[in-house]
Amino acid sequence: MQNVLVLNGPNLGRLGSREPDIYGALDFASLTSAVEAAAANLGLSADVRQTDSESELIGWIHEAVDAKQNVILNPAAFTHYSYALRDAAVQITKAGLKLIEVHLSNPHTREEFRHTSVISGVATGVIAGFGTDSYLLALEQLAK
Ligand code: DQA
């Protein structure tokens, strides 16, 4: 069975209470359960993690590359400026694995600084703006 790493960056652990008008009312535990259930329905397993630490997130990406696992990544604010995360992320696609960048909101409709993603250029694809469904659409792609 394909195990997918579903990695989430800073402040996503605050879902539910953080700007619910933008990110929705679902908390991170509920998002995790929804992703795990959807993965199981598609014949996948999902290992869902969240960290506020750039270093820990990079370590998890190295782990995915070494274990040959596809990754769904919501890099949160790191999306917009972390070259270190991009340098880690490029190793996923160079290894022939898939990296799907996801966002709950559509950053392109928001502040200008969110219009740049340093990750998209090394991702297999990007899904943004569909709330929790962004993750579920990414899982559907990986199940194909
Ligand atoms: C986000 C969008 C980012 O701009 C923001 O910094 C986040 C969440 C999203 O899922 O919509 O923390 O990645």
Short mmCIF file of C-alpha atoms and ligand atoms in Angstrom, two decimals:
data_model
loop_
_atom_site.label_atom_id
_atom_site.label_comp_id
_atom_site.label_asym_id
_atom_site.label_seq_id
_atom_site.Cartn_x
_atom_site.Cartn_y
_atom_site.Cartn_z
CA MET A 1 0.00 0.00 0.00
CA GLN A 2 1.29 3.45 -0.91
CA ASN A 3 2.01 5.56 2.18
CA VAL A 4 1.81 9.29 1.51
CA LEU A 5 3.47 11.86 3.74
CA VAL A 6 1.12 14.82 4.28
CA LEU A 7 3.26 17.61 5.68
CA ASN A 8 2.03 20.89 7.09
CA GLY A 9 4.02 23.98 7.98
CA PRO A 10 3.77 26.73 10.57
CA ASN A 11 0.53 27.84 12.22
CA LEU A 12 -1.54 25.08 10.58
CA GLY A 13 -1.78 23.44 14.00
CA ARG A 14 -3.96 26.44 14.90
CA LEU A 15 -6.63 25.61 12.32
CA GLY A 16 -10.14 26.09 13.66
CA SER A 17 -9.22 29.11 15.77
CA ARG A 18 -6.84 30.84 13.32
CA GLU A 19 -8.64 33.16 10.89
CA PRO A 20 -11.62 30.81 10.36
CA ASP A 21 -13.01 33.24 7.77
CA ILE A 22 -10.03 32.27 5.58
CA TYR A 23 -9.07 28.76 6.69
CA GLY A 24 -12.43 27.38 7.80
CA ALA A 25 -13.74 26.04 11.10
CA LEU A 26 -12.13 22.59 10.93
CA ASP A 27 -9.31 22.07 13.42
CA PHE A 28 -6.09 20.25 12.59
CA ALA A 29 -7.17 17.01 14.30
CA SER A 30 -10.33 16.95 12.15
CA LEU A 31 -8.34 17.72 9.01
CA THR A 32 -6.02 14.83 9.88
CA SER A 33 -8.98 12.46 10.33
CA ALA A 34 -10.56 13.59 7.04
CA VAL A 35 -7.28 13.07 5.16
CA GLU A 36 -6.69 9.65 6.75
CA ALA A 37 -10.25 8.51 5.94
CA ALA A 38 -10.04 9.75 2.33
CA ALA A 39 -6.67 8.04 1.89
CA ALA A 40 -8.07 4.74 3.19
CA ASN A 41 -11.02 5.02 0.75
CA LEU A 42 -8.53 5.39 -2.10
CA GLY A 43 -6.45 2.41 -0.96
CA LEU A 44 -3.65 4.62 0.40
CA SER A 45 -2.36 5.35 3.85
CA ALA A 46 -1.55 8.89 4.97
CA ASP A 47 0.96 9.99 7.57
CA VAL A 48 -0.21 13.50 8.48
CA ARG A 49 2.20 15.78 10.33
CA GLN A 50 2.47 19.45 11.28
CA THR A 51 5.37 21.51 12.54
CA ASP A 52 6.19 25.15 13.12
CA SER A 53 9.87 24.36 12.56
CA GLU A 54 11.54 24.77 9.15
CA SER A 55 14.28 22.39 10.23
CA GLU A 56 11.85 19.63 11.21
CA LEU A 57 9.89 20.03 7.96
CA ILE A 58 13.10 19.71 5.93
CA GLY A 59 14.04 16.59 7.91
CA TRP A 60 10.66 15.02 7.07
CA ILE A 61 11.21 15.75 3.37
CA HIS A 62 14.60 14.03 3.51
CA GLU A 63 12.84 11.09 5.18
CA ALA A 64 10.30 10.93 2.31
CA VAL A 65 13.06 10.94 -0.31
CA ASP A 66 14.98 8.17 1.46
CA ALA A 67 11.80 6.10 1.96
CA LYS A 68 10.63 6.82 -1.64
CA GLN A 69 7.29 8.28 -0.53
CA ASN A 70 5.16 10.79 -2.41
CA VAL A 71 4.48 14.00 -0.51
CA ILE A 72 1.53 16.35 -0.15
CA LEU A 73 2.91 19.58 1.29
CA ASN A 74 1.19 22.64 2.68
CA PRO A 75 4.28 24.75 3.34
CA ALA A 76 2.14 27.56 4.87
CA ALA A 77 4.16 30.81 5.13
CA PHE A 78 7.39 28.97 4.17
CA THR A 79 5.83 28.78 0.68
CA HIS A 80 6.69 32.37 0.08
CA TYR A 81 10.34 32.62 1.12
CA SER A 82 12.02 29.39 2.21
CA TYR A 83 14.77 28.55 -0.26
CA ALA A 84 15.94 25.88 2.19
CA LEU A 85 12.56 24.16 1.91
CA ARG A 86 12.68 24.47 -1.89
CA ASP A 87 16.16 22.91 -1.95
CA ALA A 88 14.78 20.00 0.09
CA ALA A 89 11.60 19.74 -2.02
CA VAL A 90 13.43 19.53 -5.35
CA GLN A 91 14.98 16.27 -4.17
CA ILE A 92 11.50 14.69 -4.16
CA THR A 93 10.81 15.23 -7.86
CA LYS A 94 14.45 14.57 -8.84
CA ALA A 95 14.02 11.17 -7.16
CA GLY A 96 11.07 10.46 -9.47
CA LEU A 97 8.55 10.93 -6.67
CA LYS A 98 5.55 13.26 -6.66
CA LEU A 99 5.26 16.47 -4.68
CA ILE A 100 1.84 18.12 -4.58
CA GLU A 101 1.77 21.60 -3.06
CA VAL A 102 -1.58 22.33 -1.43
CA HIS A 103 -3.18 25.37 0.16
CA LEU A 104 -6.49 25.73 1.94
CA SER A 105 -6.94 29.28 0.67
CA ASN A 106 -6.06 30.63 -2.76
CA PRO A 107 -2.95 32.71 -2.02
CA HIS A 108 -3.30 34.54 -5.36
CA THR A 109 -6.46 36.28 -4.16
CA ARG A 110 -4.71 37.52 -1.02
CA GLU A 111 -1.83 39.85 -0.08
CA GLU A 112 0.86 40.41 -2.70
CA PHE A 113 3.57 38.59 -0.71
CA ARG A 114 1.46 35.41 -0.96
CA HIS A 115 1.49 35.53 -4.78
CA THR A 116 5.03 34.13 -4.88
CA SER A 117 5.66 30.47 -4.17
CA VAL A 118 9.28 29.32 -4.13
CA ILE A 119 7.96 25.73 -3.95
CA SER A 120 5.66 25.61 -7.02
CA GLY A 121 8.59 25.55 -9.45
CA VAL A 122 9.78 22.23 -8.04
CA ALA A 123 6.34 20.70 -7.39
CA THR A 124 4.62 18.14 -9.60
CA GLY A 125 1.42 20.17 -9.24
CA VAL A 126 -0.35 22.73 -7.10
CA ILE A 127 -3.91 22.66 -5.67
CA ALA A 128 -5.15 25.75 -3.83
CA GLY A 129 -8.37 27.34 -2.70
CA PHE A 130 -10.58 24.36 -1.92
CA GLY A 131 -10.14 24.15 1.85
CA THR A 132 -9.73 20.59 3.10
CA ASP A 133 -10.72 19.36 -0.36
CA SER A 134 -7.33 20.63 -1.65
CA TYR A 135 -5.76 17.72 0.27
CA LEU A 136 -8.39 15.24 -0.93
CA LEU A 137 -7.89 16.23 -4.57
CA ALA A 138 -4.14 15.73 -4.10
CA LEU A 139 -4.76 12.25 -2.68
CA GLU A 140 -6.93 11.39 -5.69
CA GLN A 141 -4.05 12.30 -8.00
CA LEU A 142 -1.62 10.14 -6.07
CA ALA A 143 -4.05 7.22 -6.14
CA LYS A 144 -4.10 7.25 -9.99
C1 DQA B 1 -1.67 28.65 3.39
C2 DQA B 1 -1.48 30.00 2.68
C3 DQA B 1 -0.23 30.69 3.19
O1 DQA B 1 -0.09 31.97 2.53
C4 DQA B 1 -0.31 30.94 4.67
O2 DQA B 1 0.89 31.50 5.14
C5 DQA B 1 -0.70 29.73 5.46
C6 DQA B 1 -1.67 28.80 4.90
C7 DQA B 1 -3.00 27.98 3.00
O3 DQA B 1 -3.15 26.79 3.26
O4 DQA B 1 -3.91 28.64 2.48
O5 DQA B 1 -0.28 29.55 6.59
O6 DQA B 1 -0.62 27.80 2.99
#
